[in-house]
């Protein structure tokens, strides 16, 4: 993950774009790009895989930029969230169901 973070940071630094990357702007950008990703599936379950990959990359890039701006390690927060979800959704109760943990 550090290679990805470094590549994104270098790309941004070379273009002097950090000045535009407030946490608020990055959070907005995540939402905007997520909407564009959702648009790939708007009218049917058939989708352009290249478009999905491109939009997903945009979402993830902005997520990495926001994590960097807030001095958050993406790997740490993902692993912590998975551990939390593991406690909320034990395999014995959650396997094969999409029911929220409060209803299990």
Short mmCIF file of C-alpha atoms in Angstrom, two decimals:
data_model
loop_
_atom_site.label_atom_id
_atom_site.label_comp_id
_atom_site.label_asym_id
_atom_site.label_seq_id
_atom_site.Cartn_x
_atom_site.Cartn_y
_atom_site.Cartn_z
CA UNK A 1 0.00 0.00 0.00
CA UNK A 2 2.88 2.37 0.65
CA UNK A 3 3.89 2.18 -3.03
CA UNK A 4 0.40 3.30 -4.02
CA UNK A 5 0.39 6.11 -1.45
CA UNK A 6 3.82 7.30 -2.63
CA UNK A 7 2.80 7.26 -6.30
CA UNK A 8 -0.36 9.26 -5.59
CA UNK A 9 1.54 11.74 -3.43
CA UNK A 10 4.23 12.21 -6.08
CA UNK A 11 1.64 12.70 -8.83
CA UNK A 12 -0.13 15.35 -6.74
CA UNK A 13 3.08 17.08 -5.63
CA UNK A 14 4.43 17.33 -9.19
CA UNK A 15 1.27 19.20 -10.21
CA UNK A 16 1.06 21.35 -7.05
CA UNK A 17 -2.48 20.09 -6.42
CA UNK A 18 -2.19 19.65 -2.66
CA UNK A 19 -3.33 23.25 -2.27
CA UNK A 20 -6.79 22.14 -3.47
CA UNK A 21 -6.95 19.02 -1.32
CA UNK A 22 -8.61 20.09 1.88
CA UNK A 23 -10.29 17.25 3.77
CA UNK A 24 -13.67 18.72 2.82
CA UNK A 25 -12.81 18.88 -0.90
CA UNK A 26 -11.43 15.34 -0.87
CA UNK A 27 -14.53 14.00 0.89
CA UNK A 28 -16.70 15.74 -1.72
CA UNK A 29 -14.57 14.27 -4.48
CA UNK A 30 -14.98 10.75 -3.06
CA UNK A 31 -18.74 11.18 -3.14
CA UNK A 32 -18.72 12.64 -6.66
CA UNK A 33 -16.55 9.83 -8.02
CA UNK A 34 -18.65 7.22 -6.20
CA UNK A 35 -21.67 8.66 -8.00
CA UNK A 36 -19.85 8.28 -11.31
CA UNK A 37 -19.05 4.67 -10.39
CA UNK A 38 -22.71 4.06 -9.59
CA UNK A 39 -23.67 5.59 -12.92
CA UNK A 40 -21.87 2.67 -14.62
CA UNK A 41 -24.68 0.44 -13.29
CA UNK A 42 -27.54 2.94 -13.61
CA UNK A 43 -29.85 1.29 -16.13
CA UNK A 44 -28.85 -2.35 -16.17
CA UNK A 45 -26.63 -4.96 -14.64
CA UNK A 46 -24.56 -4.95 -17.83
CA UNK A 47 -21.60 -2.64 -17.47
CA UNK A 48 -18.43 -1.51 -19.16
CA UNK A 49 -15.66 -3.11 -17.11
CA UNK A 50 -13.10 -0.52 -18.22
CA UNK A 51 -15.34 2.33 -17.09
CA UNK A 52 -15.92 0.60 -13.74
CA UNK A 53 -12.17 0.12 -13.24
CA UNK A 54 -11.53 3.77 -14.08
CA UNK A 55 -14.18 5.14 -11.73
CA UNK A 56 -13.21 2.74 -8.95
CA UNK A 57 -9.60 3.90 -9.29
CA UNK A 58 -10.78 7.51 -8.94
CA UNK A 59 -12.72 6.70 -5.76
CA UNK A 60 -9.79 4.82 -4.27
CA UNK A 61 -7.30 7.54 -5.21
CA UNK A 62 -9.34 10.19 -3.43
CA UNK A 63 -9.66 7.89 -0.42
CA UNK A 64 -5.87 7.53 -0.28
CA UNK A 65 -5.46 11.30 -0.64
CA UNK A 66 -7.87 11.93 2.24
CA UNK A 67 -6.17 9.36 4.44
CA UNK A 68 -2.82 10.99 3.73
CA UNK A 69 -4.19 14.47 4.43
CA UNK A 70 -5.54 13.27 7.80
CA UNK A 71 -2.37 11.29 8.62
CA UNK A 72 -4.34 8.04 8.66
CA UNK A 73 -2.78 4.75 7.60
CA UNK A 74 -5.25 3.10 5.18
CA UNK A 75 -4.03 -0.39 5.94
CA UNK A 76 -4.49 0.12 9.69
CA UNK A 77 -8.02 1.47 9.45
CA UNK A 78 -9.10 -1.24 7.01
CA UNK A 79 -7.72 -4.03 9.19
CA UNK A 80 -9.24 -2.45 12.31
CA UNK A 81 -12.62 -2.15 10.62
CA UNK A 82 -12.46 -5.77 9.47
CA UNK A 83 -11.73 -6.86 13.05
CA UNK A 84 -14.67 -4.79 14.29
CA UNK A 85 -16.94 -6.27 11.60
CA UNK A 86 -15.73 -9.75 12.49
CA UNK A 87 -16.97 -9.18 16.05
CA UNK A 88 -20.31 -7.78 14.84
CA UNK A 89 -20.84 -10.46 12.22
CA UNK A 90 -19.61 -13.80 13.57
CA UNK A 91 -19.56 -16.49 10.89
CA UNK A 92 -21.92 -18.66 12.92
CA UNK A 93 -24.65 -16.00 12.69
CA UNK A 94 -23.84 -14.00 9.57
CA UNK A 95 -22.84 -16.58 6.97
CA UNK A 96 -25.10 -16.44 3.93
CA UNK A 97 -27.28 -13.57 5.18
CA UNK A 98 -27.29 -9.82 4.64
CA UNK A 99 -29.12 -9.03 7.87
CA UNK A 100 -27.65 -6.15 9.87
CA UNK A 101 -25.69 -7.20 12.94
CA UNK A 102 -28.27 -5.65 15.29
CA UNK A 103 -30.82 -8.15 13.98
CA UNK A 104 -28.66 -11.28 14.04
#
